[in-house]
Amino acid sequence: MARSTQAAGVRDLRVCFFFNAQRHQLLHGISTAVALARRPGFEVSVMSPARDHIRYAQLLAGRLGGAPIHYVRPRSALLEAARWITGGQVPPKLLTLARFARQLGRFDAIALPERTSIILKSAGLRGPSFIHLDHGAGDRAAGFDPRIRHFDFVLMAGDKHRRRMLREGLIREGAHAVVGYPKFEAADAARTAGWAPFPGDTRPIVLYNPHFAALGSWHRFGPAVVEAFARQDSYNLILAPHVRLFDTKQARTKWQALFDAHRDNPRILIDTGSDRSIDMSYTDIADIYLGDVSSQVYEFLRRPRPCLFLDAHGVDWQGDENYAHWRFGPVIRDAGKIIEAVDAARARHPDFRAAQIQGFAETFDDPAQNASERAAEAIAGHVTARTDRTRA
């Protein structure tokens, strides 16, 4: 349990929520930071090398009701120049870590929704406890990164991840907690109530959500999917890939002509990285999910609806836990008749509904509870116990 009062002369415990990747990861930590900052005995900071990240964090914290959080963005001309050259949302991670290491070393704990920053620990930053925040709750092996075993404490969304991480030796008894999915609370606060992507249009909405990973479908099928929807009038299409797919100048330049060709189509919305592409606006409003290996399918299945998956690589996926989500809808290997495939996925949804409900339940622990408060409680207990052992 977290301390309710501070002993005389004992300072508050300092916890930093450090965001060293694209803006979508803020939603996996900010509601927990707010909940922890409201607890007596804790001083919470949100740190990032990106000005827009800090602004977004402040916006989200305000929509969550506010909290006494310190927002930190150390100035660095070198980091800003590096970010401008790459065109990404943040500077190169390792460069940022080199710049921030000394400041990060002053905290009692650092909460991270990514794994690259754990290199600080092997580089000699031993003072803080490193806490891993779940970001996404999918099935790909990449979500079970071997670097997770180097964290001092690990938070997970549900029992599916706990079982697999224990089996793979990524977590230890007494050094992890299943807390649910704090992103649900952050995203619910972030979204604009009543917003509609196609006002007055009653056509079903298809969300195409390709992943940036090599196993994704965009490079083989993406342009053909967009062109097919441009030629029909039964559906509206939202193209909202994982934000990392087009997070460089090179990637945006490569596909700009395609985006421009369909920008004015009233039945197609293309979003390569706005706030709506990360706050579950599209997974909340869409009628059909079209994807490949993104964990966002689980966010979509907060309400069971038709799914269709594109296998662009001829994967032997059945029985492979890395593709467990492909049990939630038909899987196709040819996008040549994508509209007909969407029709079929809608018609066959009753065949997959039970698997969707079961998969969601295994992935997210008790969504009715406040995951952010549970995560804050777990972090508070871990940091307090670790500090008490150090001071003993």
Short mmCIF file of C-alpha atoms in Angstrom, two decimals:
data_model
loop_
_atom_site.label_atom_id
_atom_site.label_comp_id
_atom_site.label_asym_id
_atom_site.label_seq_id
_atom_site.Cartn_x
_atom_site.Cartn_y
_atom_site.Cartn_z
CA MET A 1 0.00 0.00 0.00
CA ALA A 2 1.12 3.57 -0.68
CA ARG A 3 1.83 5.78 2.29
CA SER A 4 -0.99 8.12 3.24
CA THR A 5 1.19 10.68 4.98
CA GLN A 6 4.84 11.61 4.82
CA ALA A 7 7.03 11.17 7.84
CA ALA A 8 8.72 14.32 9.04
CA GLY A 9 11.81 15.09 7.03
CA VAL A 10 11.10 12.45 4.37
CA ARG A 11 10.68 13.87 0.90
CA ASP A 12 8.00 12.86 -1.58
CA LEU A 13 8.90 9.99 -3.88
CA ARG A 14 9.71 11.26 -7.37
CA VAL A 15 8.28 9.35 -10.35
CA CYS A 16 8.91 10.35 -13.97
CA PHE A 17 6.66 9.26 -16.82
CA PHE A 18 9.12 9.47 -19.71
CA PHE A 19 7.80 9.57 -23.29
CA ASN A 20 10.63 8.98 -25.75
CA ALA A 21 8.59 7.78 -28.74
CA GLN A 22 5.63 8.83 -30.89
CA ARG A 23 2.69 10.67 -29.33
CA HIS A 24 0.37 7.65 -29.22
CA GLN A 25 2.31 6.29 -26.25
CA LEU A 26 1.16 9.20 -24.08
CA LEU A 27 -2.28 7.61 -23.94
CA HIS A 28 -0.78 4.52 -22.32
CA GLY A 29 0.66 6.47 -19.40
CA ILE A 30 -0.93 9.86 -18.83
CA SER A 31 -4.05 8.71 -16.95
CA THR A 32 -1.84 6.66 -14.61
CA ALA A 33 0.41 9.71 -14.09
CA VAL A 34 -2.66 11.78 -13.18
CA ALA A 35 -3.89 9.15 -10.72
CA LEU A 36 -0.46 8.82 -9.09
CA ALA A 37 0.05 12.60 -8.86
CA ARG A 38 -3.14 12.90 -6.81
CA ARG A 39 -1.73 10.56 -4.15
CA PRO A 40 -0.01 12.10 -1.13
CA GLY A 41 3.67 11.34 -0.89
CA PHE A 42 4.39 11.35 -4.64
CA GLU A 43 5.85 13.99 -6.93
CA VAL A 44 5.07 13.15 -10.56
CA SER A 45 6.78 14.53 -13.65
CA VAL A 46 6.01 14.03 -17.32
CA MET A 47 9.12 14.35 -19.47
CA SER A 48 9.56 14.29 -23.25
CA PRO A 49 11.91 15.76 -25.85
CA ALA A 50 8.93 16.86 -27.96
CA ARG A 51 7.09 20.13 -27.36
CA ASP A 52 3.88 18.72 -28.88
CA HIS A 53 4.03 15.75 -26.52
CA ILE A 54 4.12 18.03 -23.51
CA ARG A 55 1.22 20.09 -24.84
CA TYR A 56 -0.81 16.96 -25.53
CA ALA A 57 -0.02 15.57 -22.08
CA GLN A 58 -1.23 18.79 -20.49
CA LEU A 59 -4.42 18.68 -22.57
CA LEU A 60 -5.12 15.07 -21.62
CA ALA A 61 -4.39 15.65 -17.94
CA GLY A 62 -6.82 18.56 -17.95
CA ARG A 63 -9.54 16.45 -19.55
CA LEU A 64 -8.92 13.78 -16.92
CA GLY A 65 -9.65 16.31 -14.19
CA GLY A 66 -6.17 17.70 -13.63
CA ALA A 67 -3.37 16.85 -11.24
CA PRO A 68 -0.21 18.50 -9.80
CA ILE A 69 2.17 17.23 -12.47
CA HIS A 70 5.52 18.79 -13.41
CA TYR A 71 6.01 18.96 -17.20
CA VAL A 72 9.61 18.81 -18.31
CA ARG A 73 11.09 19.37 -21.77
CA PRO A 74 14.76 20.27 -21.49
CA ARG A 75 15.92 22.55 -24.27
CA SER A 76 18.39 21.09 -26.77
CA ALA A 77 19.23 22.59 -30.15
CA LEU A 78 20.91 19.32 -31.10
CA LEU A 79 17.80 17.25 -30.42
CA GLU A 80 15.57 19.68 -32.27
CA ALA A 81 17.87 19.66 -35.28
CA ALA A 82 17.94 15.86 -35.30
CA ARG A 83 14.14 15.70 -35.13
CA TRP A 84 13.83 18.16 -38.01
CA ILE A 85 16.24 16.17 -40.18
CA THR A 86 14.36 12.88 -39.72
CA GLY A 87 10.93 14.48 -39.83
CA GLY A 88 9.74 12.32 -36.96
CA GLN A 89 7.69 13.31 -33.93
CA VAL A 90 10.68 12.83 -31.63
CA PRO A 91 14.47 12.99 -32.08
CA PRO A 92 16.43 9.72 -32.32
CA LYS A 93 15.87 7.87 -29.05
CA LEU A 94 19.48 7.18 -28.15
CA LEU A 95 20.45 10.80 -28.68
CA THR A 96 17.64 11.85 -26.37
CA LEU A 97 18.73 9.37 -23.70
CA ALA A 98 22.27 10.70 -23.78
CA ARG A 99 20.91 14.23 -23.30
CA PHE A 100 18.43 13.35 -20.52
CA ALA A 101 20.36 10.69 -18.56
CA ARG A 102 21.53 12.95 -15.76
CA GLN A 103 18.07 14.41 -15.15
CA LEU A 104 16.43 11.00 -15.23
CA GLY A 105 18.87 9.73 -12.64
CA ARG A 106 17.36 12.06 -10.04
CA PHE A 107 14.05 10.19 -9.92
CA ASP A 108 13.10 7.29 -7.66
CA ALA A 109 11.32 5.61 -10.57
CA ILE A 110 10.95 6.03 -14.32
CA ALA A 111 7.76 4.73 -15.98
CA LEU A 112 8.19 3.89 -19.67
CA PRO A 113 5.79 2.70 -22.38
CA GLU A 114 8.72 1.67 -24.62
CA ARG A 115 11.85 -0.45 -24.21
CA THR A 116 14.74 1.37 -25.86
CA SER A 117 15.16 3.58 -22.79
CA ILE A 118 15.99 0.58 -20.59
CA ILE A 119 19.49 0.88 -22.05
CA LEU A 120 20.00 3.55 -19.39
CA LYS A 121 20.04 0.82 -16.78
CA SER A 122 22.78 -1.21 -18.48
CA ALA A 123 24.67 2.04 -19.06
CA GLY A 124 24.91 2.53 -15.31
CA LEU A 125 21.77 4.44 -14.29
CA ARG A 126 21.02 2.28 -11.25
CA GLY A 127 19.30 4.71 -8.89
CA PRO A 128 15.76 4.78 -10.32
CA SER A 129 13.45 1.79 -10.55
CA PHE A 130 12.43 1.16 -14.18
CA ILE A 131 8.72 0.48 -14.63
CA HIS A 132 7.33 -0.91 -17.89
CA LEU A 133 3.94 0.42 -18.96
CA ASP A 134 1.98 -1.78 -21.34
CA HIS A 135 1.48 -0.04 -24.69
CA GLY A 136 -0.98 -2.06 -26.71
CA ALA A 137 -2.26 -5.51 -25.87
CA GLY A 138 -1.71 -7.44 -29.06
CA ASP A 139 -0.33 -10.85 -29.90
CA ARG A 140 2.80 -10.24 -31.99
CA ALA A 141 6.10 -11.48 -30.62
CA ALA A 142 7.33 -7.86 -30.67
CA GLY A 143 5.04 -7.17 -27.73
CA PHE A 144 7.02 -9.68 -25.68
CA ASP A 145 10.39 -8.05 -26.17
CA PRO A 146 13.27 -9.72 -24.27
CA ARG A 147 14.25 -6.29 -22.92
CA ILE A 148 11.17 -6.35 -20.67
CA ARG A 149 13.00 -8.73 -18.31
CA HIS A 150 15.40 -5.91 -17.41
CA PHE A 151 12.62 -3.74 -15.95
CA ASP A 152 12.20 -3.72 -12.18
CA PHE A 153 8.40 -3.74 -12.35
CA VAL A 154 5.99 -4.51 -15.18
CA LEU A 155 2.34 -3.54 -15.62
CA MET A 156 0.06 -5.59 -17.87
CA ALA A 157 -3.45 -5.26 -19.26
CA GLY A 158 -4.63 -8.78 -18.56
CA ASP A 159 -3.94 -12.42 -17.88
CA LYS A 160 -3.09 -13.24 -21.51
CA HIS A 161 0.07 -11.16 -21.28
CA ARG A 162 0.87 -12.27 -17.74
CA ARG A 163 0.82 -15.96 -18.66
CA ARG A 164 2.99 -15.50 -21.72
CA MET A 165 5.49 -13.21 -20.02
CA LEU A 166 5.88 -15.65 -17.14
CA ARG A 167 6.39 -18.50 -19.58
CA GLU A 168 9.02 -16.56 -21.49
CA GLY A 169 10.82 -15.41 -18.35
CA LEU A 170 10.10 -11.71 -18.90
CA ILE A 171 8.55 -11.06 -15.48
CA ARG A 172 9.10 -12.29 -11.94
CA GLU A 173 6.73 -13.06 -9.12
CA GLY A 174 6.32 -10.00 -6.94
CA ALA A 175 7.63 -7.68 -9.67
CA HIS A 176 4.58 -7.26 -11.86
CA ALA A 177 0.89 -6.39 -11.70
CA VAL A 178 -2.16 -6.96 -13.88
CA VAL A 179 -4.04 -3.65 -13.80
CA GLY A 180 -6.25 -3.47 -16.89
CA TYR A 181 -5.85 -0.99 -19.75
CA PRO A 182 -5.41 2.66 -18.67
CA LYS A 183 -5.60 3.81 -22.29
CA PHE A 184 -9.35 3.27 -22.24
CA GLU A 185 -9.75 6.02 -19.64
CA ALA A 186 -7.29 8.36 -21.34
CA ALA A 187 -8.85 7.88 -24.77
CA ASP A 188 -12.40 8.28 -23.47
CA ALA A 189 -11.38 11.63 -22.00
CA ALA A 190 -9.50 12.67 -25.15
CA ARG A 191 -12.15 12.05 -27.79
CA THR A 192 -14.52 14.75 -29.02
CA ALA A 193 -18.08 13.80 -28.14
CA GLY A 194 -20.45 13.70 -31.08
CA TRP A 195 -17.74 13.94 -33.73
CA ALA A 196 -18.62 12.22 -37.03
CA PRO A 197 -16.14 11.60 -39.88
CA PHE A 198 -18.84 11.51 -42.57
CA PRO A 199 -21.64 13.82 -41.36
CA GLY A 200 -25.08 12.86 -42.58
CA ASP A 201 -23.81 9.77 -44.41
CA THR A 202 -25.27 6.46 -43.24
CA ARG A 203 -22.98 4.13 -45.19
CA PRO A 204 -21.10 1.63 -43.00
CA ILE A 205 -17.60 2.78 -42.11
CA VAL A 206 -14.60 0.55 -42.76
CA LEU A 207 -11.45 1.31 -40.76
CA TYR A 208 -8.28 0.20 -42.57
CA ASN A 209 -5.56 0.09 -39.92
CA PRO A 210 -2.32 -1.29 -41.41
CA HIS A 211 0.64 -1.77 -39.11
CA PHE A 212 4.14 -0.41 -39.73
CA ALA A 213 5.82 -3.77 -39.08
CA ALA A 214 7.25 -5.88 -41.89
CA LEU A 215 4.35 -8.29 -41.36
CA GLY A 216 1.86 -5.52 -42.18
CA SER A 217 -0.24 -5.29 -45.32
CA TRP A 218 0.29 -1.73 -46.55
CA HIS A 219 3.17 -2.14 -48.98
CA ARG A 220 1.57 -5.06 -50.81
CA PHE A 221 -2.13 -4.28 -50.52
CA GLY A 222 -2.56 -0.70 -49.28
CA PRO A 223 -2.84 1.26 -52.53
CA ALA A 224 -5.13 -1.37 -54.06
CA VAL A 225 -7.41 -1.22 -51.01
CA VAL A 226 -7.70 2.56 -51.23
CA GLU A 227 -8.35 2.47 -54.98
CA ALA A 228 -11.03 -0.21 -54.58
CA PHE A 229 -12.94 1.84 -52.04
CA ALA A 230 -12.64 4.90 -54.28
CA ARG A 231 -14.48 3.01 -57.04
CA GLN A 232 -17.50 1.90 -54.96
CA ASP A 233 -20.30 3.67 -53.11
CA SER A 234 -21.45 1.14 -50.51
CA TYR A 235 -18.95 2.02 -47.80
CA ASN A 236 -17.02 4.90 -46.33
CA LEU A 237 -13.33 4.25 -45.70
CA ILE A 238 -11.06 5.58 -42.97
CA LEU A 239 -7.39 4.95 -43.66
CA ALA A 240 -5.70 5.36 -40.26
CA PRO A 241 -2.51 3.30 -40.06
CA HIS A 242 -0.29 2.89 -37.06
CA VAL A 243 1.30 6.32 -36.64
CA ARG A 244 4.79 4.93 -37.21
CA LEU A 245 3.97 3.83 -40.77
CA PHE A 246 4.31 7.37 -42.12
CA ASP A 247 6.36 8.97 -39.36
CA THR A 248 9.30 10.01 -41.53
CA LYS A 249 9.65 12.54 -44.33
CA GLN A 250 10.72 9.76 -46.67
CA ALA A 251 7.60 7.66 -46.05
CA ARG A 252 5.24 10.61 -46.36
CA THR A 253 6.87 11.75 -49.59
CA LYS A 254 6.67 8.25 -51.09
CA TRP A 255 2.90 8.01 -50.65
CA GLN A 256 1.88 11.66 -50.96
CA ALA A 257 0.61 11.33 -54.54
CA LEU A 258 -1.76 8.54 -53.49
CA PHE A 259 -3.06 10.55 -50.56
CA ASP A 260 -3.53 13.66 -52.68
CA ALA A 261 -5.44 11.71 -55.32
CA HIS A 262 -8.12 10.75 -52.79
CA ARG A 263 -8.00 13.66 -50.36
CA ASP A 264 -11.22 15.19 -51.74
CA ASN A 265 -13.19 11.96 -52.02
CA PRO A 266 -16.19 12.42 -49.69
CA ARG A 267 -16.21 8.68 -48.89
CA ILE A 268 -12.53 8.43 -47.92
CA LEU A 269 -10.81 9.92 -44.87
CA ILE A 270 -7.02 9.63 -44.74
CA ASP A 271 -5.33 10.25 -41.40
CA THR A 272 -1.62 9.54 -41.14
CA GLY A 273 -1.08 10.76 -37.60
CA SER A 274 -3.55 13.23 -36.06
CA ASP A 275 -4.78 12.97 -32.48
CA ARG A 276 -7.85 11.10 -33.71
CA SER A 277 -5.63 8.37 -35.11
CA ILE A 278 -4.40 7.60 -31.58
CA ASP A 279 -7.33 8.36 -29.24
CA MET A 280 -9.58 5.50 -30.45
CA SER A 281 -11.87 7.87 -32.37
CA TYR A 282 -11.78 5.55 -35.36
CA THR A 283 -11.91 2.20 -33.57
CA ASP A 284 -14.87 3.58 -31.60
CA ILE A 285 -16.88 4.80 -34.58
CA ALA A 286 -16.11 2.25 -37.33
CA ASP A 287 -18.49 -0.53 -38.28
CA ILE A 288 -15.89 -2.91 -39.77
CA TYR A 289 -12.21 -3.37 -38.92
CA LEU A 290 -9.80 -4.12 -41.79
CA GLY A 291 -6.27 -4.78 -40.59
CA ASP A 292 -3.31 -7.11 -40.27
CA VAL A 293 -1.18 -7.37 -37.10
CA SER A 294 -2.02 -4.22 -35.10
CA SER A 295 -3.09 -4.53 -31.47
CA GLN A 296 -5.71 -1.85 -32.18
CA VAL A 297 -8.07 -4.65 -33.18
CA TYR A 298 -8.49 -5.35 -29.46
CA GLU A 299 -9.47 -1.74 -28.84
CA PHE A 300 -11.99 -2.05 -31.69
CA LEU A 301 -13.45 -5.15 -30.02
CA ARG A 302 -14.46 -3.20 -26.96
CA ARG A 303 -17.73 -3.62 -28.86
CA PRO A 304 -17.81 -6.83 -30.96
CA ARG A 305 -18.10 -5.97 -34.66
CA PRO A 306 -17.04 -7.51 -37.99
CA CYS A 307 -13.31 -7.89 -38.66
CA LEU A 308 -11.35 -8.79 -41.80
CA PHE A 309 -7.62 -9.48 -41.91
CA LEU A 310 -5.12 -9.16 -44.75
CA ASP A 311 -2.37 -11.78 -44.85
CA ALA A 312 0.20 -10.19 -47.15
CA HIS A 313 2.92 -12.76 -46.50
CA GLY A 314 1.29 -16.19 -46.72
CA VAL A 315 1.64 -16.86 -43.00
CA ASP A 316 0.98 -20.31 -41.53
CA TRP A 317 -0.96 -18.60 -38.79
CA GLN A 318 -3.48 -21.09 -37.45
CA GLY A 319 -2.46 -22.23 -33.98
CA ASP A 320 0.22 -19.51 -33.78
CA GLU A 321 -0.35 -17.33 -30.70
CA ASN A 322 1.27 -14.39 -32.49
CA TYR A 323 -1.80 -14.34 -34.73
CA ALA A 324 -4.45 -15.17 -32.15
CA HIS A 325 -6.49 -12.14 -33.22
CA TRP A 326 -6.98 -13.61 -36.70
CA ARG A 327 -9.58 -15.86 -35.05
CA PHE A 328 -11.87 -12.82 -34.92
CA GLY A 329 -12.76 -12.64 -38.61
CA PRO A 330 -11.98 -14.00 -42.07
CA VAL A 331 -8.36 -13.89 -43.29
CA ILE A 332 -7.66 -13.26 -46.97
CA ARG A 333 -4.48 -13.30 -49.04
CA ASP A 334 -5.69 -11.32 -52.03
CA ALA A 335 -7.06 -7.78 -51.95
CA GLY A 336 -8.35 -7.99 -55.53
CA LYS A 337 -11.95 -8.41 -54.33
CA ILE A 338 -11.73 -6.46 -51.12
CA ILE A 339 -15.26 -5.04 -51.27
CA GLU A 340 -16.76 -8.51 -51.68
CA ALA A 341 -14.58 -9.68 -48.79
CA VAL A 342 -15.91 -6.90 -46.56
CA ASP A 343 -19.45 -7.88 -47.51
CA ALA A 344 -18.69 -11.47 -46.55
CA ALA A 345 -17.07 -10.48 -43.25
CA ARG A 346 -20.19 -8.56 -42.27
CA ALA A 347 -22.43 -11.50 -43.17
CA ARG A 348 -20.27 -13.96 -41.24
CA HIS A 349 -19.82 -11.89 -38.10
CA PRO A 350 -22.07 -14.14 -35.98
CA ASP A 351 -19.57 -16.95 -36.59
CA PHE A 352 -16.81 -14.94 -34.91
CA ARG A 353 -18.65 -13.01 -32.21
CA ALA A 354 -18.07 -15.54 -29.41
CA ALA A 355 -14.32 -15.68 -30.15
CA GLN A 356 -14.17 -11.88 -30.11
CA ILE A 357 -15.84 -11.67 -26.70
CA GLN A 358 -13.55 -14.36 -25.28
CA GLY A 359 -10.42 -12.78 -26.77
CA PHE A 360 -11.26 -9.37 -25.34
CA ALA A 361 -11.91 -10.84 -21.89
CA GLU A 362 -8.57 -12.67 -21.90
CA THR A 363 -6.73 -9.52 -23.00
CA PHE A 364 -8.15 -6.88 -20.64
CA ASP A 365 -8.60 -7.51 -16.95
CA ASP A 366 -12.01 -6.29 -15.74
CA PRO A 367 -12.59 -3.19 -17.94
CA ALA A 368 -15.30 -2.04 -15.52
CA GLN A 369 -12.65 -1.14 -12.94
CA ASN A 370 -10.55 2.01 -13.13
CA ALA A 371 -7.29 0.73 -14.63
CA SER A 372 -5.49 4.03 -14.09
CA GLU A 373 -6.12 3.93 -10.35
CA ARG A 374 -5.07 0.28 -10.21
CA ALA A 375 -1.87 1.09 -12.11
CA ALA A 376 -1.12 4.04 -9.82
CA GLU A 377 -1.70 1.87 -6.77
CA ALA A 378 0.67 -0.80 -8.10
CA ILE A 379 3.38 1.75 -8.90
CA ALA A 380 2.97 3.47 -5.54
CA GLY A 381 3.29 0.16 -3.70
CA HIS A 382 6.36 -0.88 -5.68
CA VAL A 383 8.20 2.42 -5.34
CA THR A 384 7.36 2.78 -1.65
CA ALA A 385 8.50 -0.75 -0.81
CA ARG A 386 11.71 -0.37 -2.82
CA THR A 387 12.51 2.96 -1.16
CA ASP A 388 11.78 1.60 2.31
CA ARG A 389 14.17 -1.31 1.68
CA THR A 390 16.85 1.14 0.54
CA ARG A 391 16.42 3.35 3.58
CA ALA A 392 16.31 0.47 6.06
#
